[in-house]
Every structure is written in structure tokens, then in C-alpha cells.
């Protein structure tokens, strides 16, 4: 049965009328037409669909939209401020972490969730976060480099 | 050599759109009136279809059409026309399309699809070529031999053998008479999935004006265009194919596969675009898969280590349709010599129909499968001869003046593998080996490798280049950007060739056969080589146009002029000059008359002197070679058998590094992919042909914590073919991992493996067996 569900998406209140068991990723991509969030698997194993909900990185392909009711959701489209990239976007775009780019939005959102909650996350914590994501292109080293660069940029700005 | 813009780390032109989530991939495309397809897959991997009942499905909400393969009048394929868009009277693999539902939403399509009922009569299932080759095997393709095929192919009618490829050089097998020592073995590289993180998919739209428009996450828009035109009887120019950003390819999005299935479905709902995107499971079972190769190899050498003869038999389980596998078999077979000179070669490759998804391109294109055998045997031979494994290889490298199996002569410009080996010695072998301790065995191993493209007579790449009024340049090509970074290469090579800063080069973002220049397909690590040549040719033409116009302005001869990116000027007196921005649309004289031409150019480039092989497999079918060496330092946990790669080193002679950051990323990605194949990845088909691990949670791709420390270094011996001496490198990094790691396992434990992946269970079992002895 369809229900009205309201949440904040990238700072804007949004209301959708959907089956509450629909996965959040489908709502974001197909109902609200934000296609930056990607789908790479059928069951929460690749990390491509990661968004930040109430400050925590979650896999939107296994998160029913009812759980987003009243929540604050940020997707990759919500990071840049106009023409200014978020430091994580900037670092990831320059460290060699982008090849095909399909894993990229999910990884950036994972790091965003991590650094917002814990700006001083240790390298081990960063590595544990990255280990939740599959990247078939890069061998991961440039992603780690980008993450460390981003953390430094964010700290310097504070 | 020092270049102004090559060898520098400029950023990727597509990086910003990808980090902002704005890059458009196939599934991000929304079209007016678009419908969605769900495709039914069979319960059996090999069965006759007795009946399909679609009545229930047709009544489901949102359903527009239910489609079966009945009445499909054509087969398709580029090499062997044996492919079908949808099963008709039998299914031949577990992921084959049996029927489809077109509906208003993907969910409605899926729900209705579940209501389709099919009855089957199962047939025997063959997963491995060696079973399918038996004389009493049921024929998977009873019409084998009567399908249209390229004249170079040799199917054997009445068998499951879709092609036999032969190469004989020198005395062939008789050459073993000259050998004092031989080694031999049987090596298996099992089925794997390219498993790009973006699943494959397509959109096809049959339009009322008789044209067809398609979008696909593919690397072969022009093949798709020609093939759809052929199948549906329309002029090639009436099919328009778009390629958006592609989320990784690694081989399996090449050739034409899912596009024909989606087109068949869409042809039943003319006027409406139909989208289909694979689930991850379908991406495993219903797109091209990789490898499935068994290599029997025998190598003969003189007492002093000089190699004399090689005999290879490749049995390639090609899957239910062989169109996409035949060339992989061939590349694997003729490159099974590894980077060594053999006077006598007897090489045979069988491509065999089996009941798995069709096998096709996988990064490396046959090279890692057969050179796995070569490089394991070279270590065994060194031991048998009591010779240093480095020395054995050095003695036999396919160096200057030597001939490859195909008869092609090597020149200095083909690269310096010795220099690559020296780098590996320094990076991996200069320090003492770590000693066994309480918990671990330690070992190191290496492999020397090479790869050629698998070209074709018409394997062209085109380039349209136009200079804009401000002197910036737009470059339009049809190389598919799958992440490999070819747009960066285009930008840097064009900047170098035109002597303008990279920021002034704007590179195309999507491919559209209506506007893009012709390109055969973006395969074989050939884009830098051929595409780069095409850019230089276009740039030369464009500069000639500028000089032609400038000659009129400066009242002199064209060949008395020089060009530096900003001005065209007299060779002896640079103060007599005209600015490029004043002549790139022709030159307007004081009285308003325009003279000269617009600065725009068209070009293309092929592999020069590429030829088809003769009946003995001799001919210039490699053309461009890249050599390299890879090595692994590993650790094996005694308790569990778990293998950890601590350090992986790769060194290739790439001729000229274009972008250091990007090439390092490419090699690391390839190396990790091959480490995955060596230690974890295997598509497990059971005896009934069902895939038991079609998900990322049971088909393990290497994650962050599996990635070793990587050393990546390059040698730069300029190539004779590629732009500014650059060679192809996209696939080469996958070739050496399996033999290097297995050689390291032997080094650590004395255990000899012939088949990958080496899981902890397998390793543990081998360690236990060793202890019992
Ligand atoms: S799509 Fe959500 S984890 Fe893969
Ligand atoms: S960049 Fe392609 S999957 Fe990560």
C-alpha cells in the first residue's frame, strides 16, 4: 500500500507517495530523479548506493524508504556548493581515485559520513570504511590517498 | 624523451562530472515514453523448450507486451553468426533469454515475468570443453559448420568444435628432436566474470520512421549499428547508437550481445524506447564470461637452456555461442610462447561449444590463460636444468632479431624486456627473502609476459579535429571511455601534437554514431596506439591548413613556415608572423575578403601492415608488442592456508608514459583484478550448469584489505607505431599475477599448482598432504 513519506533530501523537504517497503535507492533515483547514486549489486555488497542518513553512511539499496521518514538524507548531489566542490570531491577527483567512476559517489558518501562524524578518524578507521566498497578499476591505493588528502583539507579549513 | 605535455599528471577531463554524480551512465538515461523489460532465464542450462505459456503474465498490471523468441528469423555475430537474441526451441545456458515482459515500470515487468510458464525437456549438460569434445557428445549447436563465419575459421561439422586454429612454425612438433630436456603440464584458468561495478544494459527504440536508436554501456557502437541494421534490414545509416559513460568494461561489454536481445524485445513495441539493465545476477549469467581455458603445454630445451620447441593445445570452453570466444582462443594460442623465441612451434586452439554463458573478451584476451602455463613451466624447466630462472629467461627472450610464433621479426623498437626484468630484480629480489616463521611461509615468484593486440583488417580509429576561433581545439573520436582514461590520453596527445596547452583541448564526452567518426571498437589495448596516431595525423593536417593560409598572408611558401601553437612564422625570421587565432577560420584581409581554409581535419589510423594469418598461422597479426615482468612477494598462513600478497611489482616497457598517475592506476587495477582471479574468483557451475555464486557475497572481488603494496615502474623504449613512441598497456597488467603467485607458492612451500584459484582450503589441503609424505 502506498503511503506518504516525508524526509529532507540535500536540505530540501521532499514528500513521496510510495510503498514504504520500496528501497530508498529506488525512491532517490526513480521517483526523485537524482541519478548520482548508483546501483551495482542486488543485495548490499558493493557500496555503490551509499548515501548519508542522519549523519551515517547507509546502503540505500537495502534501506526501506520507511526508515527515511523524517530523516535527513544527503546524496552525492548534495555535497558541492554551487561551483565549489566539497573537499572530498576535490581530493578524490585529483588523487587518481576516479577511473570509470561508478563506485565513486558511494565512496565519497562513505567518507562524508565518516569525516562528518569523526573528523580525526584514524587511517585504520578510514581503511575499514573503504573496505565496505568494491572498486574494480583502481586497486584502491589512489582512493586511500584521496581520502587522506580530503581529511587534511577538511581539517585545515576548520 | 622530454615532451611538453606528455609524461605529466594532468587531471582527467571526466573527473569532476564523476565526483559530482553528474556523469550519465546507461541506467541514468530517461526517455519520453520509455518502457522497461524483464527477461526470463531458464531453469535448465540445456533443454528443449516444449511450450511457453504467457497468458497469466499478459494479464498483470502495467504489462504492455510479452515477447518470446518464436519466429525470430535471424542469427547474428561478427565472427560466427551463431547467436540468437532469444531462445527459440532450446536453451543452451543458464542465463539465456527465454521470454520477456515489457511494462511501464521495472517492477511490473519483473512481477509479470514470474507468471510466465515454460516446460522443458532437459538435455545433457557440458561445462568443460573436454566433455563436449567427446565423440558421443550431444550437439549443442546441431547446425555447427553451416553458420556464416569468417573465412579464416574452421568449424568441424557434426561436433561441438566451433573452430580449430593451427599455427606451425619451423619443424613444428618434430622440433622436439633437437631438445635435450622437456617439461610439460596441464593448466586451468577457470571461468570468471569481468564484473564491472556497473552492470551491463541497453535501451533500444524502433521508431515509426523506420530508424532504430539505441544506447548501450558498450565499447562497440559501430558494431552494434551494423549488426542491428543487418538483422532488421535497414541501411546502416538509419541506426543510431549512443554510448554514455561506461562504469567499467574489462572486456565483457565488447561485441554485440545484450543489445540484440533488447532490440528483439523492443521490436514488438515500435514507437517506444525499451530499457533493460542487468541485475548483478544477470550480469554474471547473461553477459559474456571470461576464460574457461585448459592449456596443455610442452616445452623443449637444449642442455644449455636454449629453448627449441613448444607444443600447446588450448581447449577453450567457449560457451553456448562461439562468436565471441574464437578470437580469444586464437590470441591465447599464438601468444602461448610467452615472451620467448622458439624455433619450432606447434600450437593448436580449439574453441568448443559448452553449456555456459558465451565466453568472450576479458581483460588480457587469452594471454593470461596460456602464459600462466608458459611461466609456470619456465620455472620448472629452470629447476630441471638446474639453472637460475632469471638466466633461463634472459637467454631466450624474444629480443631484437628474433621471430615470434607468427613469424614476425622483433626490432629494438618492440621494447626492452631485459630492462623490465632488471627493475624486478632490484625491487623484489635485491633484499634477502623473508624466512619461514612460526605462523607463515614466505615466498616470491615472478613471470615475464607479453601481449599483442588482437586486431582485424579494418580495425580503424577515426578522429575529427576542429580549431575554434579562440585557438582552442575540439577533438571528437569514438573511443569508449570505460574508465581506462582514454580521454586524458586524447587531451595530452592532441596538446603535444598541436603544441597548445591541454586546457585548450576539449575532448568529446559521449559517442553517437550520428556524429562520431568511425571506430571499429575500443578493444585490444589499441586506443593509445591507433587513436593516438589518428590524433597526430589530424593535427598534422590541421597545421598544414594553417600554414597554407599563413603562406598567403605572409606571401611565402608553405614549407618556409614554422608553427608553434600560437603563431605561424618565417623559419629565418620569427618576427614575420601571423597569429593562429587570426587564420584558423581563414584570414580576413583588410578589405574584408576571406582567404585560406577553416582549420579542421579528419583522419584515421589502423595497425600498419596488419594481415590475416596464413594456413600455418604465419603473418603480421601482432604488429605492436608490449613486454613486461611482474613479481609477487607472498605469505602463507600455516594454520589456515590463507595466502596474502604483501608486495606486487609490475614493470612494462610502455614506450612513452603519457600520464604517470593514470598509468599507475591502470596497472594497479589490472594487477589486483588478476590477483583476484588467482586467489578467489571462480564462477562455480554445477553439473547441471547452474551458477552457484552469481553475487558479490559469494564471488569475492578483491577489496581494499586484499590489495598489496604495489610497485609500478616503466621502461620507455619508443615504439615505431604508437604516438610519440607510446604502446598499449590497458590489459597487460593482468597477465603475470597467476604464474608469479604460483611460482611464489612453490618457492615458499614446494607445492606445485596447475589450476587457479588457490583458495585457503586448497592451500591447506596441499600443505597437509605434503606433511603426510
Ligand atoms: S547497490 Fe547497494 S550495496 Fe550494491
Ligand atoms: S573507478 Fe571503476 S569501479 Fe571504482
mmCIF file of C-alpha atoms in Angstrom, chain A residues 29-30 33 35-36 38-43 45-46 48 76-77 85 89 92-96 98-102 104-105 108 127-128 130-131 134 136-142 144, chain B residues 11-12 15-16 18-21 25 27-28 30 193-195 197-199 246-248 250 279-281 362 482-483 661 664-666 668-669 672 681 695-697 701-705:
data_model
loop_
_atom_site.group_PDB
_atom_site.id
_atom_site.type_symbol
_atom_site.label_atom_id
_atom_site.label_comp_id
_atom_site.label_asym_id
_atom_site.label_seq_id
_atom_site.Cartn_x
_atom_site.Cartn_y
_atom_site.Cartn_z
ATOM 1 C CA UNK A 29 16.748 7.504 -8.473
ATOM 2 C CA UNK A 30 13.365 6.747 -9.967
ATOM 3 C CA UNK A 33 15.247 11.578 -10.344
ATOM 4 C CA UNK A 35 20.793 9.568 -10.604
ATOM 5 C CA UNK A 36 24.148 10.245 -8.942
ATOM 6 C CA UNK A 38 24.449 4.123 -8.275
ATOM 7 C CA UNK A 39 23.325 0.509 -8.151
ATOM 8 C CA UNK A 40 25.975 -2.163 -8.621
ATOM 9 C CA UNK A 41 24.524 -5.251 -6.964
ATOM 10 C CA UNK A 42 21.319 -6.899 -5.778
ATOM 11 C CA UNK A 43 21.995 -7.191 -2.089
ATOM 12 C CA UNK A 45 27.526 -5.864 -1.063
ATOM 13 C CA UNK A 46 29.141 -3.303 -3.395
ATOM 14 C CA UNK A 48 27.731 1.984 -4.857
ATOM 15 C CA UNK A 76 26.286 12.910 -3.856
ATOM 16 C CA UNK A 77 24.326 15.763 -5.437
ATOM 17 C CA UNK A 85 33.411 21.039 -4.793
ATOM 18 C CA UNK A 89 35.126 15.514 -4.104
ATOM 19 C CA UNK A 92 39.064 12.185 -4.962
ATOM 20 C CA UNK A 93 38.993 13.897 -8.366
ATOM 21 C CA UNK A 94 42.688 14.671 -8.165
ATOM 22 C CA UNK A 95 44.240 11.620 -6.479
ATOM 23 C CA UNK A 96 43.686 9.206 -9.358
ATOM 24 C CA UNK A 98 38.410 8.062 -10.417
ATOM 25 C CA UNK A 99 38.551 5.693 -13.335
ATOM 26 C CA UNK A 100 35.134 4.524 -14.506
ATOM 27 C CA UNK A 101 33.652 6.496 -11.631
ATOM 28 C CA UNK A 102 30.815 4.093 -10.907
ATOM 29 C CA UNK A 104 32.909 6.956 -6.773
ATOM 30 C CA UNK A 105 29.684 8.540 -5.453
ATOM 31 C CA UNK A 108 32.595 9.786 -1.414
ATOM 32 C CA UNK A 127 40.544 1.735 5.700
ATOM 33 C CA UNK A 128 37.723 -0.122 7.398
ATOM 34 C CA UNK A 130 36.801 1.826 2.348
ATOM 35 C CA UNK A 131 36.761 -1.928 2.753
ATOM 36 C CA UNK A 134 34.040 -2.547 -4.290
ATOM 37 C CA UNK A 136 37.085 -2.905 -9.933
ATOM 38 C CA UNK A 137 39.304 -0.271 -11.552
ATOM 39 C CA UNK A 138 41.835 1.383 -9.302
ATOM 40 C CA UNK A 139 43.462 -1.107 -6.961
ATOM 41 C CA UNK A 140 42.242 1.182 -4.103
ATOM 42 C CA UNK A 141 45.557 2.920 -3.365
ATOM 43 C CA UNK A 142 44.526 6.180 -5.095
ATOM 44 C CA UNK A 144 43.034 5.876 0.114
ATOM 45 C CA UNK B 11 43.650 15.670 -14.366
ATOM 46 C CA UNK B 12 41.072 13.545 -16.154
ATOM 47 C CA UNK B 15 36.803 13.533 -13.066
ATOM 48 C CA UNK B 16 34.557 16.400 -11.952
ATOM 49 C CA UNK B 18 32.097 11.703 -11.881
ATOM 50 C CA UNK B 19 32.717 13.045 -8.361
ATOM 51 C CA UNK B 20 29.602 15.200 -8.504
ATOM 52 C CA UNK B 21 27.363 12.337 -9.585
ATOM 53 C CA UNK B 25 25.618 6.105 -17.312
ATOM 54 C CA UNK B 27 20.725 3.414 -16.316
ATOM 55 C CA UNK B 28 20.643 7.181 -15.724
ATOM 56 C CA UNK B 30 15.361 8.575 -19.150
ATOM 57 C CA UNK B 193 33.380 -12.557 -14.574
ATOM 58 C CA UNK B 194 34.728 -9.177 -15.618
ATOM 59 C CA UNK B 195 32.267 -7.902 -13.023
ATOM 60 C CA UNK B 197 30.644 -2.410 -10.910
ATOM 61 C CA UNK B 198 28.157 -1.035 -13.447
ATOM 62 C CA UNK B 199 26.014 -3.922 -14.712
ATOM 63 C CA UNK B 246 30.549 3.309 -19.048
ATOM 64 C CA UNK B 247 31.088 2.095 -15.488
ATOM 65 C CA UNK B 248 33.897 -0.304 -16.259
ATOM 66 C CA UNK B 250 37.258 -5.154 -18.752
ATOM 67 C CA UNK B 279 20.729 -7.286 -12.154
ATOM 68 C CA UNK B 280 24.065 -8.350 -10.688
ATOM 69 C CA UNK B 281 22.967 -11.955 -11.028
ATOM 70 C CA UNK B 362 38.129 -10.470 -20.546
ATOM 71 C CA UNK B 482 35.213 2.905 -19.689
ATOM 72 C CA UNK B 483 37.450 4.346 -17.009
ATOM 73 C CA UNK B 661 49.285 8.917 -12.283
ATOM 74 C CA UNK B 664 49.985 3.642 -12.425
ATOM 75 C CA UNK B 665 46.273 3.416 -11.567
ATOM 76 C CA UNK B 666 45.592 1.329 -14.629
ATOM 77 C CA UNK B 668 47.398 -1.418 -10.177
ATOM 78 C CA UNK B 669 43.767 -2.066 -11.076
ATOM 79 C CA UNK B 672 44.575 -6.530 -8.390
ATOM 80 C CA UNK B 681 37.433 -15.603 -8.280
ATOM 81 C CA UNK B 695 26.540 -12.485 -6.324
ATOM 82 C CA UNK B 696 29.317 -10.384 -4.878
ATOM 83 C CA UNK B 697 28.888 -12.035 -1.482
ATOM 84 C CA UNK B 701 36.174 -9.352 -5.742
ATOM 85 C CA UNK B 702 39.331 -8.067 -4.058
ATOM 86 C CA UNK B 703 38.539 -5.347 -1.524
ATOM 87 C CA UNK B 704 40.710 -2.647 -0.023
ATOM 88 C CA UNK B 705 42.223 -5.009 2.518
#
